[in-house]
PDB file of C-alpha atoms in Angstrom:
ATOM      1  CA  MET A  15     -40.659  10.976  18.043  1.00 52.00           C
ATOM      2  CA  ALA A  16     -44.047  12.356  17.101  1.00 47.00           C
ATOM      3  CA  GLY A  17     -46.776   9.489  17.846  1.00 46.00           C
ATOM      4  CA  THR A  18     -44.804   6.849  19.174  1.00 55.00           C
ATOM      5  CA  VAL A  19     -43.547   6.702  22.306  1.00 55.00           C
ATOM      6  CA  ARG A  20     -40.882   4.447  22.664  1.00 65.00           C
ATOM      7  CA  PHE A  21     -37.865   3.985  25.874  1.00 66.00           C
ATOM      8  CA  GLY A  22     -35.873   1.355  27.287  1.00 73.00           C
ATOM      9  CA  ALA A  23     -33.804  -0.154  23.669  1.00 83.00           C
ATOM     10  CA  VAL A  24     -30.772  -1.150  24.001  1.00 86.00           C
ATOM     11  CA  ALA A  25     -28.123  -0.719  21.020  1.00 88.00           C
ATOM     12  CA  ILE A  26     -24.916  -1.599  20.202  1.00 87.00           C
ATOM     13  CA  SER A  27     -22.223   0.046  18.299  1.00 87.00           C
ATOM     14  CA  PHE A  28     -18.819  -1.987  16.613  1.00 82.00           C
ATOM     15  CA  ARG A  29     -17.195   0.530  15.245  1.00 86.00           C
ATOM     16  CA  PRO A  30     -14.893   1.815  17.268  1.00 87.00           C
ATOM     17  CA  GLY A  31     -15.482   4.953  18.670  1.00 88.00           C
ATOM     18  CA  GLN A  32     -18.470   6.463  16.931  1.00 91.00           C
ATOM     19  CA  VAL A  33     -22.745   5.582  16.807  1.00 93.00           C
ATOM     20  CA  ARG A  34     -24.056   5.506  13.151  1.00 93.00           C
ATOM     21  CA  LEU A  35     -27.962   5.881  12.506  1.00 94.00           C
ATOM     22  CA  ALA A  36     -27.732   3.005  10.608  1.00 93.00           C
ATOM     23  CA  ASP A  37     -26.621   0.110  12.856  1.00 90.00           C
ATOM     24  CA  VAL A  38     -29.096   2.199  15.368  1.00 91.00           C
ATOM     25  CA  LEU A  39     -31.899   0.959  13.099  1.00 92.00           C
ATOM     26  CA  ALA A  40     -31.374  -1.841  11.677  1.00 90.00           C
ATOM     27  CA  GLN A  41     -30.777  -3.348  15.257  1.00 89.00           C
ATOM     28  CA  VAL A  42     -33.602  -1.360  17.409  1.00 88.00           C
ATOM     29  CA  GLY A  43     -35.928   0.593  14.514  1.00 88.00           C
ATOM     30  CA  VAL A  44     -36.534   4.202  15.355  1.00 89.00           C
ATOM     31  CA  VAL A  45     -37.250   4.614  18.757  1.00 89.00           C
ATOM     32  CA  ASP A  46     -37.618   7.603  21.029  1.00 89.00           C
ATOM     33  CA  GLU A  47     -34.878   6.413  23.874  1.00 90.00           C
ATOM     34  CA  LEU A  48     -31.951   4.666  23.199  1.00 90.00           C
ATOM     35  CA  THR A  49     -28.931   2.706  25.434  1.00 91.00           C
ATOM     36  CA  VAL A  50     -25.679   2.391  23.189  1.00 91.00           C
ATOM     37  CA  ARG A  51     -22.990   0.051  23.870  1.00 89.00           C
ATOM     38  CA  LEU A  52     -20.235   0.680  22.364  1.00 89.00           C
ATOM     39  CA  VAL A  53     -16.293   0.390  22.162  1.00 86.00           C
ATOM     40  CA  ASP A  54     -14.565   3.548  22.536  1.00 85.00           C
ATOM     41  CA  LEU A  55     -10.614   3.565  20.834  1.00 83.00           C
ATOM     42  CA  ASN A  56      -8.902   2.739  23.540  1.00 80.00           C
ATOM     43  CA  GLY A  57     -10.903  -0.932  23.765  1.00 78.00           C
ATOM     44  CA  GLU A  58     -13.313   0.294  26.640  1.00 83.00           C
ATOM     45  CA  SER A  59     -16.668  -0.510  26.690  1.00 83.00           C
ATOM     46  CA  ARG A  60     -19.006   2.493  27.852  1.00 87.00           C
ATOM     47  CA  GLU A  61     -22.437   3.122  27.532  1.00 89.00           C
ATOM     48  CA  VAL A  62     -24.407   6.097  26.158  1.00 91.00           C
ATOM     49  CA  HIS A  63     -27.931   7.496  26.262  1.00 92.00           C
ATOM     50  CA  LEU A  64     -28.996   9.195  23.884  1.00 93.00           C
ATOM     51  CA  ARG A  65     -32.574  10.192  21.945  1.00 92.00           C
ATOM     52  CA  MET A  66     -33.952  10.020  18.541  1.00 93.00           C
ATOM     53  CA  THR A  67     -35.042  13.592  16.406  1.00 94.00           C
ATOM     54  CA  GLU A  68     -36.444  13.653  13.045  1.00 93.00           C
ATOM     55  CA  LYS A  69     -35.316  16.007  10.014  1.00 94.00           C
ATOM     56  CA  TRP A  70     -36.953  16.649   6.955  1.00 93.00           C
ATOM     57  CA  SER A  71     -34.871  15.127   4.481  1.00 89.00           C
ATOM     58  CA  ALA A  72     -36.498  16.126   1.135  1.00 89.00           C
ATOM     59  CA  THR A  73     -39.990  14.756   0.637  1.00 92.00           C
ATOM     60  CA  SER A  74     -40.599  13.590   3.907  1.00 93.00           C
ATOM     61  CA  TRP A  75     -39.051  13.219   7.705  1.00 94.00           C
ATOM     62  CA  ARG A  76     -36.348  10.975   8.704  1.00 93.00           C
ATOM     63  CA  PRO A  77     -35.266   9.332  11.915  1.00 94.00           C
ATOM     64  CA  ALA A  78     -32.319  10.860  13.507  1.00 95.00           C
ATOM     65  CA  LEU A  79     -29.935  10.726  16.191  1.00 95.00           C
ATOM     66  CA  GLU A  80     -29.912  13.923  18.394  1.00 95.00           C
ATOM     67  CA  CYS A  81     -26.576  15.870  19.408  1.00 95.00           C
ATOM     68  CA  PRO A  82     -26.705  15.896  23.399  1.00 93.00           C
ATOM     69  CA  GLN A  83     -24.790  18.623  23.329  1.00 93.00           C
ATOM     70  CA  CYS A  84     -26.423  20.898  20.018  1.00 94.00           C
ATOM     71  CA  GLN A  85     -29.912  19.041  19.417  1.00 94.00           C
ATOM     72  CA  ALA A  86     -29.382  19.431  15.896  1.00 95.00           C
ATOM     73  CA  PRO A  87     -30.379  16.329  14.226  1.00 95.00           C
ATOM     74  CA  ALA A  88     -27.140  13.663  12.964  1.00 95.00           C
ATOM     75  CA  ALA A  89     -25.998  10.475  11.375  1.00 94.00           C
ATOM     76  CA  VAL A  90     -23.217   9.516  13.451  1.00 94.00           C
ATOM     77  CA  LEU A  91     -22.207  10.827  16.863  1.00 94.00           C
ATOM     78  CA  ARG A  92     -18.123  10.264  18.088  1.00 93.00           C
ATOM     79  CA  VAL A  93     -17.297  10.089  21.000  1.00 91.00           C
ATOM     80  CA  GLN A  94     -15.503  13.021  22.809  1.00 88.00           C
ATOM     81  CA  GLY A  95     -14.387  12.451  26.038  1.00 83.00           C
ATOM     82  CA  GLU A  96     -17.575  11.517  28.427  1.00 84.00           C
ATOM     83  CA  GLN A  97     -19.671  12.237  25.591  1.00 88.00           C
ATOM     84  CA  VAL A  98     -20.824  11.310  22.042  1.00 92.00           C
ATOM     85  CA  LEU A  99     -21.296  14.807  19.633  1.00 94.00           C
ATOM     86  CA  CYS A 100     -21.842  15.082  16.135  1.00 94.00           C
ATOM     87  CA  ALA A 101     -19.555  16.411  13.514  1.00 93.00           C
ATOM     88  CA  ARG A 102     -20.463  19.957  14.031  1.00 93.00           C
ATOM     89  CA  CYS A 103     -19.597  19.630  17.787  1.00 93.00           C
ATOM     90  CA  ARG A 104     -16.303  17.410  17.403  1.00 86.00           C
ATOM     91  CA  PRO A 105     -15.226  18.151  14.021  1.00 88.00           C
ATOM     92  CA  ALA A 106     -13.280  15.063  12.668  1.00 83.00           C
ATOM     93  CA  HIS A 107     -10.254  14.239   9.918  1.00 86.00           C
ATOM     94  CA  THR A 108      -9.555  11.434   8.366  1.00 86.00           C
ATOM     95  CA  ALA A 109      -6.276   9.352   9.361  1.00 86.00           C
ATOM     96  CA  HIS A 110      -5.429  10.295   6.002  1.00 90.00           C
ATOM     97  CA  HIS A 111      -5.963  14.367   6.059  1.00 92.00           C
ATOM     98  CA  LEU A 112      -4.039  13.536   9.344  1.00 91.00           C
ATOM     99  CA  ASN A 113      -0.727  11.762   8.383  1.00 89.00           C
ATOM    100  CA  LYS A 114      -0.474  12.659   4.473  1.00 91.00           C
ATOM    101  CA  ASN A 115       2.520  14.016   4.815  1.00 91.00           C
ATOM    102  CA  CYS A 116       3.748  12.056   7.379  1.00 87.00           C
ATOM    103  CA  ARG A 117       6.866  10.209   7.070  1.00 82.00           C
ATOM    104  CA  THR A 118       5.381   7.395   9.489  1.00 83.00           C
ATOM    105  CA  TRP A 119       2.310   7.489   6.623  1.00 88.00           C
ATOM    106  CA  ARG A 120       4.397   6.483   3.561  1.00 84.00           C
ATOM    107  CA  ASP A 121       6.521   4.025   5.781  1.00 80.00           C
ATOM    108  CA  GLU A 122       3.914   1.327   5.846  1.00 88.00           C
ATOM    109  CA  GLY A 123       1.526   3.744   8.123  1.00 89.00           C
ATOM    110  CA  ALA A 124      -1.403   4.076   5.199  1.00 92.00           C
ATOM    111  CA  ILE A 125      -1.228  -0.786   4.530  1.00 92.00           C
ATOM    112  CA  ALA A 126      -1.755  -0.362   8.413  1.00 92.00           C
ATOM    113  CA  ASP A 127      -4.107   2.003   8.894  1.00 92.00           C
ATOM    114  CA  ARG A 128      -5.730  -0.193   6.215  1.00 91.00           C
ATOM    115  CA  LEU A 129      -5.687  -2.888   7.753  1.00 92.00           C
ATOM    116  CA  VAL A 130      -7.022  -2.183  11.762  1.00 91.00           C
ATOM    117  CA  ARG A 131      -9.515  -0.301   9.559  1.00 89.00           C
ATOM    118  CA  SER A 132     -10.744  -3.765   7.725  1.00 89.00           C
ATOM    119  CA  VAL A 133     -10.539  -5.395  10.432  1.00 89.00           C
ATOM    120  CA  LEU A 134     -12.795  -3.799  12.702  1.00 87.00           C
ATOM    121  CA  LEU A 135     -15.349  -3.438  10.389  1.00 83.00           C
ATOM    122  CA  GLY A 136     -15.283  -6.851   8.750  1.00 80.00           C
ATOM    123  CA  LYS A 137     -14.600  -6.424   6.179  1.00 76.00           C
ATOM    124  CA  GLY A 138     -13.256 -10.399   5.045  1.00 75.00           C
ATOM    125  CA  ILE A 139     -10.448 -12.282   5.711  1.00 75.00           C
ATOM    126  CA  SER A 140      -8.443 -12.883   2.128  1.00 79.00           C
ATOM    127  CA  SER A 141      -8.323  -8.701   2.585  1.00 83.00           C
ATOM    128  CA  ASN A 142      -7.062  -8.965   5.950  1.00 86.00           C
ATOM    129  CA  SER A 143      -4.238 -11.452   5.741  1.00 88.00           C
ATOM    130  CA  ARG A 144      -3.511  -9.325   2.253  1.00 90.00           C
ATOM    131  CA  LEU A 145      -2.685  -6.496   3.684  1.00 91.00           C
ATOM    132  CA  ALA A 146      -1.000  -8.345   6.986  1.00 91.00           C
ATOM    133  CA  ARG A 147       1.228  -9.983   3.990  1.00 92.00           C
ATOM    134  CA  GLN A 148       2.063  -6.983   2.436  1.00 92.00           C
ATOM    135  CA  LEU A 149       2.837  -5.188   5.357  1.00 92.00           C
ATOM    136  CA  GLU A 150       5.274  -7.641   7.176  1.00 91.00           C
ATOM    137  CA  VAL A 151       7.083  -7.972   3.409  1.00 92.00           C
ATOM    138  CA  ARG A 152       7.370  -4.277   2.466  1.00 92.00           C
ATOM    139  CA  SER A 153       8.833  -3.274   6.331  1.00 91.00           C
ATOM    140  CA  LEU A 154      10.890  -6.238   6.779  1.00 90.00           C
ATOM    141  CA  ALA A 155      12.434  -5.072   3.976  1.00 90.00           C
ATOM    142  CA  ARG A 156      12.764  -0.801   4.427  1.00 89.00           C
ATOM    143  CA  ILE A 157      14.165  -1.833   8.167  1.00 89.00           C
ATOM    144  CA  GLU A 158      16.542  -4.142   6.371  1.00 87.00           C
ATOM    145  CA  LEU A 159      17.900  -1.966   4.067  1.00 88.00           C
ATOM    146  CA  VAL A 160      18.057   0.725   6.922  1.00 89.00           C
ATOM    147  CA  GLY A 161      19.533  -1.093   9.669  1.00 86.00           C
ATOM    148  CA  GLU A 162      21.944  -2.534   7.083  1.00 85.00           C
ATOM    149  CA  GLN A 163      23.066   1.327   5.866  1.00 87.00           C
ATOM    150  CA  ALA A 164      23.439   2.623   9.736  1.00 88.00           C
ATOM    151  CA  LEU A 165      25.742  -0.610  10.111  1.00 86.00           C
ATOM    152  CA  HIS A 166      27.310  -0.349   7.398  1.00 87.00           C
ATOM    153  CA  LEU A 167      28.002   3.177   8.533  1.00 87.00           C
ATOM    154  CA  VAL A 168      29.423   1.532  11.744  1.00 88.00           C
ATOM    155  CA  ARG A 169      31.603  -0.444  10.047  1.00 87.00           C
ATOM    156  CA  THR A 170      33.510   1.766   7.911  1.00 88.00           C
ATOM    157  CA  ILE A 171      33.894   4.657  11.080  1.00 87.00           C
ATOM    158  CA  ASP A 172      35.452   1.506  12.975  1.00 86.00           C
ATOM    159  CA  ARG A 173      38.019   0.322  10.377  1.00 86.00           C
ATOM    160  CA  ALA A 174      38.760   3.510   9.536  1.00 84.00           C
ATOM    161  CA  GLY A 175      40.234   4.204  13.476  1.00 80.00           C
ATOM    162  CA  PHE A 176      38.379   7.427  13.567  1.00 77.00           C
ATOM    163  CA  ILE A 177      38.310   6.587  17.435  1.00 72.00           C
ATOM    164  CA  ASN A 178      40.992   6.169  19.150  1.00 64.00           C
ATOM    165  CA  PRO A 179      40.848   4.028  21.938  1.00 57.00           C
TER     166      PRO A 179
ATOM    167  CA  MET B   3      43.051 -15.638 -29.918  1.00 46.00           C
ATOM    168  CA  GLY B   4      43.492 -15.285 -26.170  1.00 50.00           C
ATOM    169  CA  ARG B   5      41.960 -12.478 -23.948  1.00 54.00           C
ATOM    170  CA  SER B   6      42.532  -9.385 -23.648  1.00 59.00           C
ATOM    171  CA  ASP B   7      43.739  -8.508 -20.102  1.00 59.00           C
ATOM    172  CA  ALA B   8      40.419  -6.412 -19.343  1.00 59.00           C
ATOM    173  CA  HIS B   9      38.476  -9.001 -20.299  1.00 63.00           C
ATOM    174  CA  ILE B  10      40.437 -11.238 -17.439  1.00 59.00           C
ATOM    175  CA  GLU B  11      39.636  -8.211 -14.947  1.00 60.00           C
ATOM    176  CA  ASP B  12      36.258  -8.246 -15.863  1.00 64.00           C
ATOM    177  CA  ASP B  13      35.776 -11.908 -15.136  1.00 64.00           C
ATOM    178  CA  ALA B  14      37.882 -11.289 -12.104  1.00 61.00           C
ATOM    179  CA  GLY B  15      35.296  -8.611 -10.836  1.00 63.00           C
ATOM    180  CA  ALA B  16      32.357 -10.465 -11.575  1.00 65.00           C
ATOM    181  CA  VAL B  17      33.232 -13.256  -9.652  1.00 64.00           C
ATOM    182  CA  SER B  18      34.382 -11.481  -6.552  1.00 73.00           C
ATOM    183  CA  GLN B  19      31.080  -9.390  -7.358  1.00 74.00           C
ATOM    184  CA  LYS B  20      29.161 -12.500  -6.698  1.00 77.00           C
ATOM    185  CA  SER B  21      31.104 -13.417  -3.614  1.00 79.00           C
ATOM    186  CA  ALA B  22      30.172 -10.784  -2.579  1.00 75.00           C
ATOM    187  CA  GLN B  23      26.693 -11.228  -2.994  1.00 79.00           C
ATOM    188  CA  ASP B  24      26.607 -14.662  -1.902  1.00 82.00           C
ATOM    189  CA  HIS B  25      27.976 -12.883   1.174  1.00 77.00           C
ATOM    190  CA  THR B  26      24.968 -10.479   1.898  1.00 75.00           C
ATOM    191  CA  ASP B  27      22.905 -12.835   0.711  1.00 80.00           C
ATOM    192  CA  ARG B  28      23.825 -15.289   3.531  1.00 83.00           C
ATOM    193  CA  LEU B  29      23.824 -12.250   6.153  1.00 79.00           C
ATOM    194  CA  SER B  30      20.702 -11.152   5.086  1.00 81.00           C
ATOM    195  CA  ALA B  31      19.237 -14.864   5.574  1.00 86.00           C
ATOM    196  CA  ARG B  32      20.586 -14.997   8.890  1.00 86.00           C
ATOM    197  CA  TRP B  33      19.329 -11.685   9.918  1.00 84.00           C
ATOM    198  CA  ARG B  34      16.002 -12.830   8.954  1.00 87.00           C
ATOM    199  CA  ASP B  35      16.159 -16.128  10.535  1.00 90.00           C
ATOM    200  CA  ASN B  36      16.564 -13.966  13.918  1.00 90.00           C
ATOM    201  CA  HIS B  37      13.917 -11.885  13.209  1.00 90.00           C
ATOM    202  CA  ALA B  38      11.872 -14.754  12.588  1.00 91.00           C
ATOM    203  CA  LYS B  39      12.619 -16.426  16.626  1.00 93.00           C
ATOM    204  CA  ARG B  40      12.596 -13.356  17.987  1.00 93.00           C
ATOM    205  CA  THR B  41       8.954 -12.666  16.109  1.00 93.00           C
ATOM    206  CA  VAL B  42       8.063 -16.021  17.149  1.00 94.00           C
ATOM    207  CA  GLU B  43       9.112 -15.489  21.132  1.00 94.00           C
ATOM    208  CA  ILE B  44       7.459 -11.410  21.274  1.00 94.00           C
ATOM    209  CA  GLU B  45       4.617 -13.063  19.716  1.00 93.00           C
ATOM    210  CA  ALA B  46       4.094 -16.348  22.251  1.00 93.00           C
ATOM    211  CA  GLU B  47       4.216 -13.321  25.333  1.00 92.00           C
ATOM    212  CA  LEU B  48       1.900 -11.519  23.934  1.00 91.00           C
ATOM    213  CA  LEU B  49      -0.424 -14.497  23.325  1.00 91.00           C
ATOM    214  CA  LYS B  50       0.167 -15.746  26.478  1.00 90.00           C
ATOM    215  CA  ASP B  51      -1.938 -12.436  27.577  1.00 83.00           C
ATOM    216  CA  ARG B  52      -4.955 -12.968  25.613  1.00 83.00           C
ATOM    217  CA  PRO B  53      -5.984 -16.799  26.458  1.00 82.00           C
ATOM    218  CA  GLY B  54      -8.596 -17.535  23.400  1.00 81.00           C
ATOM    219  CA  ALA B  55      -7.658 -14.609  20.701  1.00 84.00           C
ATOM    220  CA  THR B  56      -9.445 -14.784  17.651  1.00 86.00           C
ATOM    221  CA  CYS B  57      -8.256 -15.064  14.139  1.00 87.00           C
ATOM    222  CA  ASP B  58      -8.396 -10.992  13.334  1.00 88.00           C
ATOM    223  CA  GLU B  59      -6.563 -10.526  16.799  1.00 90.00           C
ATOM    224  CA  ARG B  60      -3.632 -12.598  16.132  1.00 91.00           C
ATOM    225  CA  THR B  61      -3.319 -11.717  13.056  1.00 91.00           C
ATOM    226  CA  LEU B  62      -2.509  -8.288  14.162  1.00 93.00           C
ATOM    227  CA  LEU B  63      -0.690  -9.300  17.545  1.00 93.00           C
ATOM    228  CA  HIS B  64       1.630 -11.512  15.126  1.00 94.00           C
ATOM    229  CA  LEU B  65       2.579  -7.734  13.103  1.00 94.00           C
ATOM    230  CA  ALA B  66       2.373  -6.272  16.275  1.00 95.00           C
ATOM    231  CA  ALA B  67       5.650  -8.750  17.183  1.00 95.00           C
ATOM    232  CA  HIS B  68       6.997  -8.190  13.809  1.00 94.00           C
ATOM    233  CA  ASP B  69       7.144  -4.612  14.344  1.00 94.00           C
ATOM    234  CA  ALA B  70       8.468  -4.846  17.993  1.00 95.00           C
ATOM    235  CA  ALA B  71      11.338  -6.741  17.206  1.00 94.00           C
ATOM    236  CA  LEU B  72      11.715  -4.657  14.083  1.00 92.00           C
ATOM    237  CA  CYS B  73      11.699  -1.899  16.813  1.00 93.00           C
ATOM    238  CA  ASP B  74      14.751  -4.006  18.835  1.00 91.00           C
ATOM    239  CA  ARG B  75      16.539  -4.131  15.643  1.00 89.00           C
ATOM    240  CA  LEU B  76      17.039  -0.772  15.302  1.00 91.00           C
ATOM    241  CA  ALA B  77      17.048   0.365  18.760  1.00 92.00           C
ATOM    242  CA  GLU B  78      20.225  -1.220  18.440  1.00 90.00           C
ATOM    243  CA  ALA B  79      21.739   0.681  14.450  1.00 90.00           C
ATOM    244  CA  GLU B  80      20.522   3.769  17.036  1.00 92.00           C
ATOM    245  CA  LEU B  81      22.652   3.070  19.705  1.00 92.00           C
ATOM    246  CA  GLN B  82      25.422   2.248  18.211  1.00 91.00           C
ATOM    247  CA  VAL B  83      25.597   5.114  15.451  1.00 91.00           C
ATOM    248  CA  SER B  84      24.401   7.791  18.317  1.00 92.00           C
ATOM    249  CA  GLU B  85      27.971   5.492  20.779  1.00 90.00           C
ATOM    250  CA  ARG B  86      30.000   7.114  17.408  1.00 90.00           C
ATOM    251  CA  LEU B  87      28.159  10.110  16.821  1.00 90.00           C
ATOM    252  CA  VAL B  88      29.002  11.742  20.453  1.00 90.00           C
ATOM    253  CA  ALA B  89      32.662  10.421  19.916  1.00 89.00           C
ATOM    254  CA  LEU B  90      33.259  12.108  16.805  1.00 87.00           C
ATOM    255  CA  VAL B  91      31.121  15.172  17.155  1.00 85.00           C
ATOM    256  CA  ASP B  92      33.911  17.678  16.040  1.00 87.00           C
ATOM    257  CA  ASN B  93      34.946  15.582  13.229  1.00 85.00           C
ATOM    258  CA  ALA B  94      33.111  17.333  10.378  1.00 85.00           C
ATOM    259  CA  THR B  95      33.841  14.844   8.001  1.00 82.00           C
ATOM    260  CA  VAL B  96      32.192  12.349   9.515  1.00 86.00           C
ATOM    261  CA  SER B  97      29.952  13.326  11.695  1.00 89.00           C
ATOM    262  CA  GLY B  98      27.292  14.988   8.817  1.00 90.00           C
ATOM    263  CA  ALA B  99      27.424  11.383   7.580  1.00 89.00           C
ATOM    264  CA  LEU B 100      26.718   9.703  11.091  1.00 90.00           C
ATOM    265  CA  ALA B 101      23.956  12.108  11.511  1.00 92.00           C
ATOM    266  CA  LYS B 102      21.872  11.892   8.497  1.00 91.00           C
ATOM    267  CA  GLY B 103      22.245   7.935   8.993  1.00 91.00           C
ATOM    268  CA  LEU B 104      20.969   8.137  12.905  1.00 92.00           C
ATOM    269  CA  GLN B 105      18.017  10.507  11.797  1.00 93.00           C
ATOM    270  CA  ARG B 106      16.865   7.634   9.107  1.00 91.00           C
ATOM    271  CA  THR B 107      16.835   5.086  11.702  1.00 92.00           C
ATOM    272  CA  ILE B 108      15.031   6.740  14.273  1.00 93.00           C
ATOM    273  CA  ALA B 109      12.778   8.237  11.853  1.00 91.00           C
ATOM    274  CA  CYS B 110      12.438   4.520  10.877  1.00 91.00           C
ATOM    275  CA  ARG B 111      12.014   3.247  14.387  1.00 92.00           C
ATOM    276  CA  GLU B 112       9.211   5.780  15.189  1.00 91.00           C
ATOM    277  CA  ALA B 113       7.266   4.586  12.163  1.00 91.00           C
ATOM    278  CA  CYS B 114       7.755   1.715  13.217  1.00 92.00           C
ATOM    279  CA  ALA B 115       6.252   2.265  17.248  1.00 93.00           C
ATOM    280  CA  ARG B 116       3.546   4.323  15.993  1.00 91.00           C
ATOM    281  CA  ARG B 117       2.313   1.653  13.938  1.00 92.00           C
ATOM    282  CA  LEU B 118       3.305  -1.017  16.758  1.00 93.00           C
ATOM    283  CA  ARG B 119       0.965   1.298  19.273  1.00 92.00           C
ATOM    284  CA  ASP B 120      -1.619   1.348  16.416  1.00 91.00           C
ATOM    285  CA  LEU B 121      -1.533  -2.790  15.986  1.00 93.00           C
ATOM    286  CA  LEU B 122      -1.696  -3.611  19.532  1.00 92.00           C
ATOM    287  CA  GLN B 123      -4.917  -0.178  19.833  1.00 90.00           C
ATOM    288  CA  ALA B 124      -6.699  -2.315  17.611  1.00 91.00           C
ATOM    289  CA  ALA B 125      -6.081  -5.574  19.255  1.00 91.00           C
ATOM    290  CA  ALA B 126      -7.677  -3.811  22.534  1.00 88.00           C
ATOM    291  CA  VAL B 127     -10.505  -2.315  20.225  1.00 89.00           C
ATOM    292  CA  LEU B 128     -11.090  -6.444  19.044  1.00 88.00           C
ATOM    293  CA  ARG B 129     -10.948  -7.747  22.029  1.00 87.00           C
ATOM    294  CA  GLY B 130     -13.746  -5.160  23.705  1.00 84.00           C
ATOM    295  CA  GLN B 131     -15.505  -6.078  21.020  1.00 84.00           C
ATOM    296  CA  HIS B 132     -15.562  -9.091  21.318  1.00 83.00           C
ATOM    297  CA  LYS B 133     -16.959  -9.031  24.591  1.00 81.00           C
ATOM    298  CA  LEU B 134     -20.039  -6.386  23.903  1.00 80.00           C
ATOM    299  CA  ALA B 135     -21.165  -8.659  21.070  1.00 77.00           C
ATOM    300  CA  THR B 136     -20.564 -11.835  23.048  1.00 78.00           C
ATOM    301  CA  VAL B 137     -22.305 -10.637  26.770  1.00 70.00           C
ATOM    302  CA  THR B 138     -24.696  -7.955  25.995  1.00 60.00           C
ATOM    303  CA  PRO B 139     -27.968  -9.361  24.506  1.00 62.00           C
ATOM    304  CA  ILE B 140     -29.514  -6.701  21.906  1.00 61.00           C
ATOM    305  CA  LYS B 141     -32.625  -5.548  23.083  1.00 60.00           C
ATOM    306  CA  ARG B 142     -35.601  -5.096  19.648  1.00 58.00           C
ATOM    307  CA  VAL B 143     -38.095  -3.070  20.769  1.00 55.00           C
ATOM    308  CA  ALA B 144     -41.696  -3.142  18.317  1.00 49.00           C
TER     309      ALA B 144
END
């Protein structure tokens, strides 16, 4: 960064698998180099060394994180293998985009995803418990129905005597 | 004026329908009780490895236990249907219905298993976050 040279800052990213500029600025302010400790999507903690750069934004230069691969400024870096990369180097889709046409998504997968994100980002205990209750009730009802239908089919076949002992 | 035969038959039908409904409700309640017991067992096993779990983590593990119990039940149903399908694969009249039932059961079990995996993964991430927050002090600069 122009003017100041500050090293050795350590920040923590609580968003699993990503580093956000807003979190870094809130914790350590504007620095040249920093170490970020984060939890990846498997729950393992990691440590990454990043540089900060500047980006022209409308009327002034604003701080931004530097992508280790393309050196371009970015507001969010995501874990990819051993590195954290920007959206240009590692295009990311949301879970909704990836799964919206899957059966698993319709079968309470969307609610489970909302619950997981709400828990990991600390959205609040009331919304978590509401989503958990919703997930439990709906999945129980669906699986009771599907299981009952399958067992009814089995009983019908057994009663009709299709299978000879 | 006496009641017609049709009315009497309707009443008998309603009574038998009511008793069938009662029977279904009893079965359903018994199944839910068994499911709740199994969920508690699995949850206790999961919590054994995680002493000092936070409230959110316990919620996720409870849901994971619930899904694991549901997966068990669906796997049992799937096994029974697939056994019948293997035995009756040459019978065109029933094999179609069995295959459809099996497909529905498998799809539901896979959805359940995927949800279970996501919930356990989220519990692991939450634990990692908690550890990171308690162990690492934030070093502020200027």
